[in-house]
CSV table of C-alpha atoms and ligand atoms in Angstrom, one decimal:
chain,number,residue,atom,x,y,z
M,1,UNK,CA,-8.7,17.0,-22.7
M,2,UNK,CA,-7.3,13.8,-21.1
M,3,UNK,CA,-4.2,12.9,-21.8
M,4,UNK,CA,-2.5,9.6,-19.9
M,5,UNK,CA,-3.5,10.2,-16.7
M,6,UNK,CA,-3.4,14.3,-16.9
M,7,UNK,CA,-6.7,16.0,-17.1
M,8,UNK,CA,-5.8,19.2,-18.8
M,9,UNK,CA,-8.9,21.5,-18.1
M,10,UNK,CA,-8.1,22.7,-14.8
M,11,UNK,CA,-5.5,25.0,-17.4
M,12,UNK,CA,-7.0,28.3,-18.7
M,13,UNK,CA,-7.5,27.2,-22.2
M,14,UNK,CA,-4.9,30.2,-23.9
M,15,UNK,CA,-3.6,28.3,-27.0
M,16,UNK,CA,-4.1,25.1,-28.9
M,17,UNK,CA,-1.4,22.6,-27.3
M,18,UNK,CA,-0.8,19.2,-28.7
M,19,UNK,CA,-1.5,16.0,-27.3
M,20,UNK,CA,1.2,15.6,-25.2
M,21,UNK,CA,2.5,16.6,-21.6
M,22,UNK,CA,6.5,16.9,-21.3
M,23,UNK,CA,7.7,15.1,-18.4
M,24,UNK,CA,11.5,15.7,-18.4
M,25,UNK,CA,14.7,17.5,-20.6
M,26,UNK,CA,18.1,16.9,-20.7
M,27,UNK,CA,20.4,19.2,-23.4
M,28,UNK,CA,18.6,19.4,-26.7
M,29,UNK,CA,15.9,16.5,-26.0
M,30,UNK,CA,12.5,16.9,-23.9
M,31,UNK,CA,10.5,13.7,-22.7
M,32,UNK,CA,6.7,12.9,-22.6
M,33,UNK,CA,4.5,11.0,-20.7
M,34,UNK,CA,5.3,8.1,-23.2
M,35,UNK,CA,8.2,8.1,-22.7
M,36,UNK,CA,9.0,9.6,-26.6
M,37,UNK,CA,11.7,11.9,-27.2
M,38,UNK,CA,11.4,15.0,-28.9
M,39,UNK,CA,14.9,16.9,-30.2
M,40,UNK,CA,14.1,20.6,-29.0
M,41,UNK,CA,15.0,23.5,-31.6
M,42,UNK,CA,12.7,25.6,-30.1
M,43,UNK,CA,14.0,25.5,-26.3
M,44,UNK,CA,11.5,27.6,-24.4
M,45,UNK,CA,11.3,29.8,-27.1
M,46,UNK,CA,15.1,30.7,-27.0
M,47,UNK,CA,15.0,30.5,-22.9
M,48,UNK,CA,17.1,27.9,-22.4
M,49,UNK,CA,20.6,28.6,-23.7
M,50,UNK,CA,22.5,26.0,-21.9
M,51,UNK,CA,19.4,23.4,-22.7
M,52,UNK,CA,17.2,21.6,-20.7
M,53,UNK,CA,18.0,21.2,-17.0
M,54,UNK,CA,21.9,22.2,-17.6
M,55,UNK,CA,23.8,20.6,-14.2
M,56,UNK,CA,25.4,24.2,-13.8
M,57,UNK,CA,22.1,26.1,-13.5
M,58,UNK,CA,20.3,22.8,-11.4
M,59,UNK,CA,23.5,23.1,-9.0
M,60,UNK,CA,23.2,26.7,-8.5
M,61,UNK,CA,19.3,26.5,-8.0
M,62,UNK,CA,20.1,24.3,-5.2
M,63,UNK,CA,22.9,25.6,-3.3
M,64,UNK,CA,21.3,29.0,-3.8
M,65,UNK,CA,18.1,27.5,-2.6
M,66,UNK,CA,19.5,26.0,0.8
M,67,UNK,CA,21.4,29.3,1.3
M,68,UNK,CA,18.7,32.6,0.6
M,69,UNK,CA,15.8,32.6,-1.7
M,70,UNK,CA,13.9,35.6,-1.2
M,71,UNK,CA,14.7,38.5,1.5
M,72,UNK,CA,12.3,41.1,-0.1
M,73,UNK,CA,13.2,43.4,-3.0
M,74,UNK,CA,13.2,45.7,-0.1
M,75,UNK,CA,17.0,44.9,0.8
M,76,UNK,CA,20.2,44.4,-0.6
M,77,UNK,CA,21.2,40.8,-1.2
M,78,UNK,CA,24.6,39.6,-2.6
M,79,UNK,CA,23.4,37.4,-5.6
M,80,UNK,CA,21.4,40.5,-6.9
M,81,UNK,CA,24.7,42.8,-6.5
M,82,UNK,CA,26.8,39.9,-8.4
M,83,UNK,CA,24.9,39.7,-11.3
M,84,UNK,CA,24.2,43.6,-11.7
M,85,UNK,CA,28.2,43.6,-11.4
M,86,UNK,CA,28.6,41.2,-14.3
M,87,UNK,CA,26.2,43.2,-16.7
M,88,UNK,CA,26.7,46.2,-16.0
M,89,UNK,CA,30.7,44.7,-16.8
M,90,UNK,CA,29.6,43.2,-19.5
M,91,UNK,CA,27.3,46.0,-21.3
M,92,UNK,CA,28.6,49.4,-20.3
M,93,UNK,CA,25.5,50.4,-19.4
M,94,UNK,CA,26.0,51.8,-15.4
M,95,UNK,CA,22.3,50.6,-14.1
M,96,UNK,CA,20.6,47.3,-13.5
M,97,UNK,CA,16.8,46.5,-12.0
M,98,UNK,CA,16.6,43.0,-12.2
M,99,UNK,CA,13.1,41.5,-12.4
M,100,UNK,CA,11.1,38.0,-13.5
M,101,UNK,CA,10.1,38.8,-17.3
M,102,UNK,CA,10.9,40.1,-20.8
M,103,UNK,CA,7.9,41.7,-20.7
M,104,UNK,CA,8.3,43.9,-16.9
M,105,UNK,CA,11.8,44.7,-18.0
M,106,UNK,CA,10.2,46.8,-21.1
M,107,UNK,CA,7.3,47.9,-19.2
M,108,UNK,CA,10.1,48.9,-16.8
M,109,UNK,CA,11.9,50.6,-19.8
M,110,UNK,CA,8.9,52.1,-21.0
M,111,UNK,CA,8.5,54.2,-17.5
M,112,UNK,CA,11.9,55.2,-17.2
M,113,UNK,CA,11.6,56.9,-20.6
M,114,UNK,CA,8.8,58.6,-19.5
M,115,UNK,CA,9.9,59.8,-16.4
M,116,UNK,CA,13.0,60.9,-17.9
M,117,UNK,CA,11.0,62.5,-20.4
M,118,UNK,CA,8.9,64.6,-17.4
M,119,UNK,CA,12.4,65.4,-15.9
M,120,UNK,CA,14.2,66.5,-19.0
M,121,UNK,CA,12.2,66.5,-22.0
M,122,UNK,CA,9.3,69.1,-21.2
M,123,UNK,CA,7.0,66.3,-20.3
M,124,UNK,CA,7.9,64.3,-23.7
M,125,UNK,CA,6.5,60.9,-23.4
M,126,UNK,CA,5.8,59.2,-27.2
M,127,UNK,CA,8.1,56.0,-27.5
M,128,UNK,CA,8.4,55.5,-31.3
M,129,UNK,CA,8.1,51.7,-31.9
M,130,UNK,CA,7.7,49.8,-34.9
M,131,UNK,CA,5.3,47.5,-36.9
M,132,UNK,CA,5.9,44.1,-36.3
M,133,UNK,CA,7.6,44.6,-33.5
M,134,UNK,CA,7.0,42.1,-30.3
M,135,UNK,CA,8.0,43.5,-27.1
M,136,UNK,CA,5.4,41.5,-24.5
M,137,UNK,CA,2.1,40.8,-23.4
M,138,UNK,CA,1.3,43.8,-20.5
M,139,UNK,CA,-1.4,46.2,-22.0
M,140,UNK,CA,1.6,48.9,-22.0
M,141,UNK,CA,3.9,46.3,-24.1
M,142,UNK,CA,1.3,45.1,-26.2
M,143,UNK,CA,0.5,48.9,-26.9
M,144,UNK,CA,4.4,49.0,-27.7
M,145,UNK,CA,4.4,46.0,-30.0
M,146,UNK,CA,3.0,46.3,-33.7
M,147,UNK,CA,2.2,42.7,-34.0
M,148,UNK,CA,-0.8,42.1,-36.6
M,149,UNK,CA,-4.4,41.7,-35.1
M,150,UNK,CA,-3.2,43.2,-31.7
M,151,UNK,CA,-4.3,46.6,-32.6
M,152,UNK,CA,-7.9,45.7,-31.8
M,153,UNK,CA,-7.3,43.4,-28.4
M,154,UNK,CA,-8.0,45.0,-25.1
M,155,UNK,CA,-9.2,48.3,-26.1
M,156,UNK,CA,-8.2,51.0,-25.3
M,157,UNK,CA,-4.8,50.4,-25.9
M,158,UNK,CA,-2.3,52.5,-23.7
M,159,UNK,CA,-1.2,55.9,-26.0
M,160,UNK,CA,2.1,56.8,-27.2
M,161,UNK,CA,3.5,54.5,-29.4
M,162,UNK,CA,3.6,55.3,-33.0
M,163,UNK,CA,4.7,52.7,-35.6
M,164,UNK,CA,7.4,53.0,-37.9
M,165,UNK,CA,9.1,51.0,-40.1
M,166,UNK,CA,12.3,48.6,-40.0
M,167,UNK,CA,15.4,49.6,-41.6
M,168,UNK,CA,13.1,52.7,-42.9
M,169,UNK,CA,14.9,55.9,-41.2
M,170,UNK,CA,12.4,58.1,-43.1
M,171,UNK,CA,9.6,57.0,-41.5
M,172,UNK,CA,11.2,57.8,-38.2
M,173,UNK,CA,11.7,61.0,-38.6
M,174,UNK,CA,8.2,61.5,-39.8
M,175,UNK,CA,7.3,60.6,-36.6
M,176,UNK,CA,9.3,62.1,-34.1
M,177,UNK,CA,7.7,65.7,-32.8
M,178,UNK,CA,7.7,67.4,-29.3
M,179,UNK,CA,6.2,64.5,-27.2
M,180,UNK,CA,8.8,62.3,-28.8
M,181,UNK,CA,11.4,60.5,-25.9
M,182,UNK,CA,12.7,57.7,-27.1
M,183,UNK,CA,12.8,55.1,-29.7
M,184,UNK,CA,12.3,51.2,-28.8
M,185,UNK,CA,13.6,48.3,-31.3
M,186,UNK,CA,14.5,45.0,-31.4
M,187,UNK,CA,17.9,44.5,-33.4
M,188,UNK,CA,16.5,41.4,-34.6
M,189,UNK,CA,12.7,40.8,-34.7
M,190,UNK,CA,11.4,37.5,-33.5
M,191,UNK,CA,8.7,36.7,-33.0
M,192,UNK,CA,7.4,38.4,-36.5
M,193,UNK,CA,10.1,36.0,-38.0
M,194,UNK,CA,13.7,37.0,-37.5
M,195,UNK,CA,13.4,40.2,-39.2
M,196,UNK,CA,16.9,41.9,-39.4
M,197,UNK,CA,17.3,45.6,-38.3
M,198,UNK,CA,20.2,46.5,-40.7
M,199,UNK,CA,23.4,47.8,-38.4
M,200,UNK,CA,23.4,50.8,-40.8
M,201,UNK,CA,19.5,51.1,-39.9
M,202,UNK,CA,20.5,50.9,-35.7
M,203,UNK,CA,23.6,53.3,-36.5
M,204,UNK,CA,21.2,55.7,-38.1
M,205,UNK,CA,18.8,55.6,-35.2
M,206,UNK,CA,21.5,56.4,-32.6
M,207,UNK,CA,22.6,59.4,-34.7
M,208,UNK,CA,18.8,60.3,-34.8
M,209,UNK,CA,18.3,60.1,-31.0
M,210,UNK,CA,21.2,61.8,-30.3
M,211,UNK,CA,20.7,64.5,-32.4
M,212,UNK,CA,16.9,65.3,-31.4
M,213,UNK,CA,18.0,64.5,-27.5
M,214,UNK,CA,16.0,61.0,-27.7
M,215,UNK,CA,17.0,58.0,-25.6
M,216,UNK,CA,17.6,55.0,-28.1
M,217,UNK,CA,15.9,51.7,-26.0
M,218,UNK,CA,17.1,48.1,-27.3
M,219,UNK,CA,15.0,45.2,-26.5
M,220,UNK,CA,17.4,42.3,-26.3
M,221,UNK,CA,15.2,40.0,-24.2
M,222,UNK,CA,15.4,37.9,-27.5
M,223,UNK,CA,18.7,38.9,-29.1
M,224,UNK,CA,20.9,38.9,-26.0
M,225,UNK,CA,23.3,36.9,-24.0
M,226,UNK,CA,24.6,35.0,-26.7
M,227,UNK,CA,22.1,34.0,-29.0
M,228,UNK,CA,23.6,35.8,-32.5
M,229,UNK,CA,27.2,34.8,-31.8
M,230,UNK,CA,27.7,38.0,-29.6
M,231,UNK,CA,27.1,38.1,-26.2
M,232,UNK,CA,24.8,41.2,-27.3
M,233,UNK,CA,23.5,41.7,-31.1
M,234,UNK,CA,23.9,45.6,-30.5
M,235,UNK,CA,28.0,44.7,-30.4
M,236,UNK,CA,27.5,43.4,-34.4
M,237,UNK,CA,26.1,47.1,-35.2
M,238,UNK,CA,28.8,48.9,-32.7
M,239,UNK,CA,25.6,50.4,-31.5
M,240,UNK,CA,25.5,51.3,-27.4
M,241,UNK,CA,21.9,52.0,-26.1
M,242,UNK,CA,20.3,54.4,-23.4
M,243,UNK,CA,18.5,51.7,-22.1
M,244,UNK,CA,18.7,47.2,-23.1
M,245,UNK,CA,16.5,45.2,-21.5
M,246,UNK,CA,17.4,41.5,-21.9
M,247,UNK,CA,15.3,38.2,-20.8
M,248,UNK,CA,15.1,34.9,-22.3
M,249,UNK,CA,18.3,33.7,-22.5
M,250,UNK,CA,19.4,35.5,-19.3
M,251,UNK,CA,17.4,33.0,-17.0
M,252,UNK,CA,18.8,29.8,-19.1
M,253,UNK,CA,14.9,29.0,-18.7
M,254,UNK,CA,14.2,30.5,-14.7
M,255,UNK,CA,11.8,33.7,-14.9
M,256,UNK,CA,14.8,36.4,-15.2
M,257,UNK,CA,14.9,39.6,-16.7
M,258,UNK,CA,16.9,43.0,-16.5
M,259,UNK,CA,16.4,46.4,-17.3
M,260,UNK,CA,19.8,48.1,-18.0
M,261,UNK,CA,20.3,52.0,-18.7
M,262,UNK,CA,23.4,54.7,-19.2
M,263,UNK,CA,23.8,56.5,-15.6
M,264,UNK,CA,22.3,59.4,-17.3
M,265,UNK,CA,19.0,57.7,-18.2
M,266,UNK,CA,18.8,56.1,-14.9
M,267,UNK,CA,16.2,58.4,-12.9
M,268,UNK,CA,14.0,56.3,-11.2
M,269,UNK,CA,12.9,57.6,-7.8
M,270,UNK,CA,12.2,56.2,-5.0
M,271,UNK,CA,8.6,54.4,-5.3
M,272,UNK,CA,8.7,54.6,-8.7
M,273,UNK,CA,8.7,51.0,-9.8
M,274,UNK,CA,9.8,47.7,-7.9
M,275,UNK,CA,8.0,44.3,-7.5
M,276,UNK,CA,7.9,41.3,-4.9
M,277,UNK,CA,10.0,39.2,-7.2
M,278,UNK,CA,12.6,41.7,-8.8
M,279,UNK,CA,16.4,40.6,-7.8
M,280,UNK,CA,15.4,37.7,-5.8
M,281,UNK,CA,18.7,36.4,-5.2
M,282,UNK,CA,17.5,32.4,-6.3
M,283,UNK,CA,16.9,33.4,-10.2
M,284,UNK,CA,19.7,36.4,-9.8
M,285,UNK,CA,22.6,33.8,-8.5
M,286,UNK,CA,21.2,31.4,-12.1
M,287,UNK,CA,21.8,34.8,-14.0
M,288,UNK,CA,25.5,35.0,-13.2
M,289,UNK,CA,25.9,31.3,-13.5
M,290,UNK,CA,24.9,31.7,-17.5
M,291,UNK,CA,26.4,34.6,-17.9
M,292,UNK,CA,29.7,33.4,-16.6
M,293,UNK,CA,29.6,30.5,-19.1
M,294,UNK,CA,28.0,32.4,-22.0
M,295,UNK,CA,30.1,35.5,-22.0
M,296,UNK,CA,33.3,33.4,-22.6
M,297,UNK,CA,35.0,34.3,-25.7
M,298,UNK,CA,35.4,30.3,-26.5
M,299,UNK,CA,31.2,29.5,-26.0
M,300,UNK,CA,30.5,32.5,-28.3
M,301,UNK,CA,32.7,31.4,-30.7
M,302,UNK,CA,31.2,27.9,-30.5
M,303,UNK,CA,27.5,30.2,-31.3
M,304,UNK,CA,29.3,31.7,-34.5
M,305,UNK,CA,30.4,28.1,-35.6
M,306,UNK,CA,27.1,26.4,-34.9
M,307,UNK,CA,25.1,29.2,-36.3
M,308,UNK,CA,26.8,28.6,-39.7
M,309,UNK,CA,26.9,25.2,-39.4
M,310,UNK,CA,22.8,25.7,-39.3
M,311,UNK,CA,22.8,28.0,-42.2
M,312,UNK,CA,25.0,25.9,-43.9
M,313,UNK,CA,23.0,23.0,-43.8
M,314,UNK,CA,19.4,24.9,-44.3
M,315,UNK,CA,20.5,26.4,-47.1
M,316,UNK,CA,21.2,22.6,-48.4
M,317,UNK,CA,17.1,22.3,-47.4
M,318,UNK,CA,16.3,25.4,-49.7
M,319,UNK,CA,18.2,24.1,-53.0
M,320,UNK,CA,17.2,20.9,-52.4
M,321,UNK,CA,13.3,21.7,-52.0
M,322,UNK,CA,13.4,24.9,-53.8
M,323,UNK,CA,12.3,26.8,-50.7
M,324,UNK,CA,12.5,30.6,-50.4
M,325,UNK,CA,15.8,31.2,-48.1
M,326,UNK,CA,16.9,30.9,-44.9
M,327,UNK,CA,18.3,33.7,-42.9
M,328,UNK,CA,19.1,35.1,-39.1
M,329,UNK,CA,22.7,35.5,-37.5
M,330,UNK,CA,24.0,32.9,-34.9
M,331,UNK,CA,21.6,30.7,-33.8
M,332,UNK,CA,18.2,32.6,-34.0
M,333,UNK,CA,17.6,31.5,-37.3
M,334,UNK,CA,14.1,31.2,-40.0
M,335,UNK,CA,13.5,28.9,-42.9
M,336,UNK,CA,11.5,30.0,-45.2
M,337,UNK,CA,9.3,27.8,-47.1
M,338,UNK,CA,8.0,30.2,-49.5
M,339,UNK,CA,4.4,28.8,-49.2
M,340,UNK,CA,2.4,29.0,-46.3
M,341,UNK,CA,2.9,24.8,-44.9
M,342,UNK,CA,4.6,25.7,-41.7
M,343,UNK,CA,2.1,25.0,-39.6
M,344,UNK,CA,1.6,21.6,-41.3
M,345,UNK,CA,5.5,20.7,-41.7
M,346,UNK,CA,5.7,21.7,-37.6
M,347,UNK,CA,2.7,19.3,-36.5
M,348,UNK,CA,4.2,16.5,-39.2
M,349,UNK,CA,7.9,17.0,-37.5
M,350,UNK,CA,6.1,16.5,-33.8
M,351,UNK,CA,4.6,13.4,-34.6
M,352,UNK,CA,7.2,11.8,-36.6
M,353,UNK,CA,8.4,8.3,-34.7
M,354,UNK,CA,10.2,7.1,-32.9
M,355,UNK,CA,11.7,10.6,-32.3
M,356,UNK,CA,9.7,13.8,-32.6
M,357,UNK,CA,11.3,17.2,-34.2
M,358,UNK,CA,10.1,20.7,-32.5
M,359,UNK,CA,10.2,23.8,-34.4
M,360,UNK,CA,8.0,27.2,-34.3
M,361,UNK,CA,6.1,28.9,-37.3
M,362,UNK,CA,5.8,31.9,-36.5
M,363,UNK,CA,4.7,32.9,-39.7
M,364,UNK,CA,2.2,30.7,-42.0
M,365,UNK,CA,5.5,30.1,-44.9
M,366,UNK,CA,8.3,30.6,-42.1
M,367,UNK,CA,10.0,27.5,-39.5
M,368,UNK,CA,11.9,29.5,-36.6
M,369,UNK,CA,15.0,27.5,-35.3
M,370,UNK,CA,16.7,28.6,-31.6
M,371,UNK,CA,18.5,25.8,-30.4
M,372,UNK,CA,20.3,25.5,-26.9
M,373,UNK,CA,23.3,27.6,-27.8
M,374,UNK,CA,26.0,24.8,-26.5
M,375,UNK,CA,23.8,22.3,-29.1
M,376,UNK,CA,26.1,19.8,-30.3
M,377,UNK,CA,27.3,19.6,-34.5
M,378,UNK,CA,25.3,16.4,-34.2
M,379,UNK,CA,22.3,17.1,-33.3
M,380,UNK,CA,22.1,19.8,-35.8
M,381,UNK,CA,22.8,17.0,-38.3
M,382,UNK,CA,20.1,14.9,-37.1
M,383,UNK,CA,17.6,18.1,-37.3
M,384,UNK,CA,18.1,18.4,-41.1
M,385,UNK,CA,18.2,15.0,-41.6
M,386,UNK,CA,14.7,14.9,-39.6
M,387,UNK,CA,12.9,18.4,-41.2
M,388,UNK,CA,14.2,16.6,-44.9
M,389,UNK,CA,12.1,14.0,-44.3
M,390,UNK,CA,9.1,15.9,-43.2
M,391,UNK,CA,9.6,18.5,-46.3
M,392,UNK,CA,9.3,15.8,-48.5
M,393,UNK,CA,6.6,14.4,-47.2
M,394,UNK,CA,4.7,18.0,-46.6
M,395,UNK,CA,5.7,19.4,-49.8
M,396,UNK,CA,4.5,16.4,-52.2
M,397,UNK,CA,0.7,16.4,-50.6
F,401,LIG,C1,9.7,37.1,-25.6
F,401,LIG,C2,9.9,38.5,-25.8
F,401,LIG,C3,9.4,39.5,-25.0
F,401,LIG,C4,8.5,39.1,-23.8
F,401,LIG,O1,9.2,38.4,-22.9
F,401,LIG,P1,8.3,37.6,-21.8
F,401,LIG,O2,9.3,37.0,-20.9
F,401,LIG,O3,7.4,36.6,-22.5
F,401,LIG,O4,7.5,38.6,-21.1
F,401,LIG,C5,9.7,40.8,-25.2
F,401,LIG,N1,10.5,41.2,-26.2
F,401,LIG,C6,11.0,40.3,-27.1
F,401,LIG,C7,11.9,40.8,-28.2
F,401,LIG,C8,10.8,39.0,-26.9
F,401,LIG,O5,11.2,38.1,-27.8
């Protein structure tokens, strides 16, 4: 496909893409090769925290950049220290291995439960996951994630991952035997739609893993650093993990990603997992630079106030166009349509003029919202005022 003077077929062809290439971002906007702006609820798909191109994260990038980018994984840097400092601070947890993706950091949580499964479980290696789940796109994280039609990509599938379900403690049990080590979950589920784990449902699972010896693994590479109003959603539960592994948001849209576990789960050996990338000191020094403005008690605060400021103002959507509900906590949020239009309303909200809207349906009735988390009371007033106009339009053809 040509579009301007891009020729886009020297890209693997993975997805459908629309007929433009973004050029440029600033905040909640992006910028195409017209020229057209486009205001940005889906921001890297909740990468980019502090926006597009925040001046914090493009100073850091370059003072960082003139003064060490990458000394090996083999040594110790001081970026790499400075940001495991802050989260293991921040999270309790005692253990960091920083590396470049949501989906290595559970692949990396994924090994440690099995080796501490070898070491003190008898060998016990099973990770109980659930359905619907998303945790990434390795064959091991795929294998881990219950997301529909996946069970028959890429055959055969790694082993050791049954599928429960959410908020259903029952069905956990039933599936916890001897192989059993640990349980993975997201507290909130994405990419299936921002599907709630009840607290009461994440309470029950700790109890559960601590009473059959189990290590209790939180994939947060969606929910963390500040994107439902805490700086971690485990806080709204009063849930600690083994093990968290957190992405996304981290990186404020650079490839970052940590694996973080209790000192007791921590048994990695020597050899026993790395990379050439992981705790490269130019993406760890943008880590720290988030987190110190993130984990402020004043910008999370700002989340909790813009969060309902967005639920506040969808729900206004759903009376007004009799859809089925919105829902989500902070600013990870879903509208849902309660017929299956998304798809349509989010190609109609793209092309609208002079300004273009971007949202994600993740589900054919559901929109998925994740602004930058600093977005401004404005521009979620404009967002309505934009996805109004496209509802009525969608909803009356
Ligand atoms: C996005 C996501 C991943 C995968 O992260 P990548 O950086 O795309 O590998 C894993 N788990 C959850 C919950 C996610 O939302």
């Amino acid at each position: 496909m040509k579009i301007g003077p891009f020729e886009t077929d020297v890209l693997m062809d993975i997805a459908v893409r629309p007929p433009m290439v973004f050029v440029e971002g600033k905040g909640s906007w992006l910028i195409d090769q017209r020229g057209k702006r486009y205001l940005d609820f889906i921001q890297g798909w909740a990468v980019n925290c502090l926006g597009h191109c925040p001046p914090e994260i493009a100073e850091t990038i370059a003072t960082q950049a003139r003064r060490l980018i990458s000394p090996s994984a083999a040594f110790f840097n001081d970026a790499a220290i400075g940001l495991a400092q802050r989260l293991t601070g921040l999270s309790g947890l005692e253990r960091v291995f920083l590396a470049s993706s949501g989906a290595e950091a559970n692949e990396g949580a994924i090994k440690l439960a099995r080796k501490w499964g070898s070491l003190n479980r008898d060998g016990a290696w099973q990770i109980v996951t659930f359905v619907d789940a998303f945790h990434g796109r390795t064959l091991a994280t795929m294998s881990a994630s219950g997301k529909a039609g996946w069970d028959r990509l890429f055959e055969p599938k790694v082993p050791g991952f049954p599928k429960a379900t959410l908020n259903d403690l029952d069905s956990v049990r039933g599936l916890i035997g001897r192989e059993t080590v640990a349980i993975m979950v997201e507290p909130i589920q994405g990419e299936s739609g921002v599907v709630m784990a009840e607290d009461e449902f994440l309470r029950a699972l700790r109890r559960l893993c601590d009473e059959h010896g189990l290590l209790l693994i939180f994939d947060e590479v969606q929910t963390g650093v500040g994107r439902t109003g805490r700086l971690f959603a485990a806080e709204h539960a009063q849930v600690r993990p083994d093990i968290m592994t957190l992405g996304k948001g981290l990186g404020g849209g650079v490839p970052l990603s940590a694996l973080l576990a209790s000192e007791r789960a921590s048994c990695f050996e020597h050899g026993d997992q790395g990379g050439t990338y992981c705790g490269n000191p130019l993406m760890a020094a943008v880590g720290s630079a988030v987190l110190d403005r993130v984990s402020q008690p004043a910008f999370l605060e700002g989340v909790c106030t813009r969060g309902q400021q967005l639920a506040r103002r969808l729900d206004e959507l759903v009376a007004r166009h009799r859809l089925a509900g919105e829902r989500g906590r902070g600013l990870l949020r879903a509208l849902d349509l309660g017929r299956p239009c998304a798809a349509r309303v989010v190609d109609c909200a793209r092309d609208l003029a002079p300004e273009g809207l971007l949202v994600n349906a993740p589900r054919p009735h559901l929109l998925r919202l994740m602004p930058a988390l600093n977005i401004e009371s404005d521009a979620i007033d404009r967002m309505v005022e934009l996805l109004d106009g496209v509802l009525t339009t969608t909803l009356n053809q």
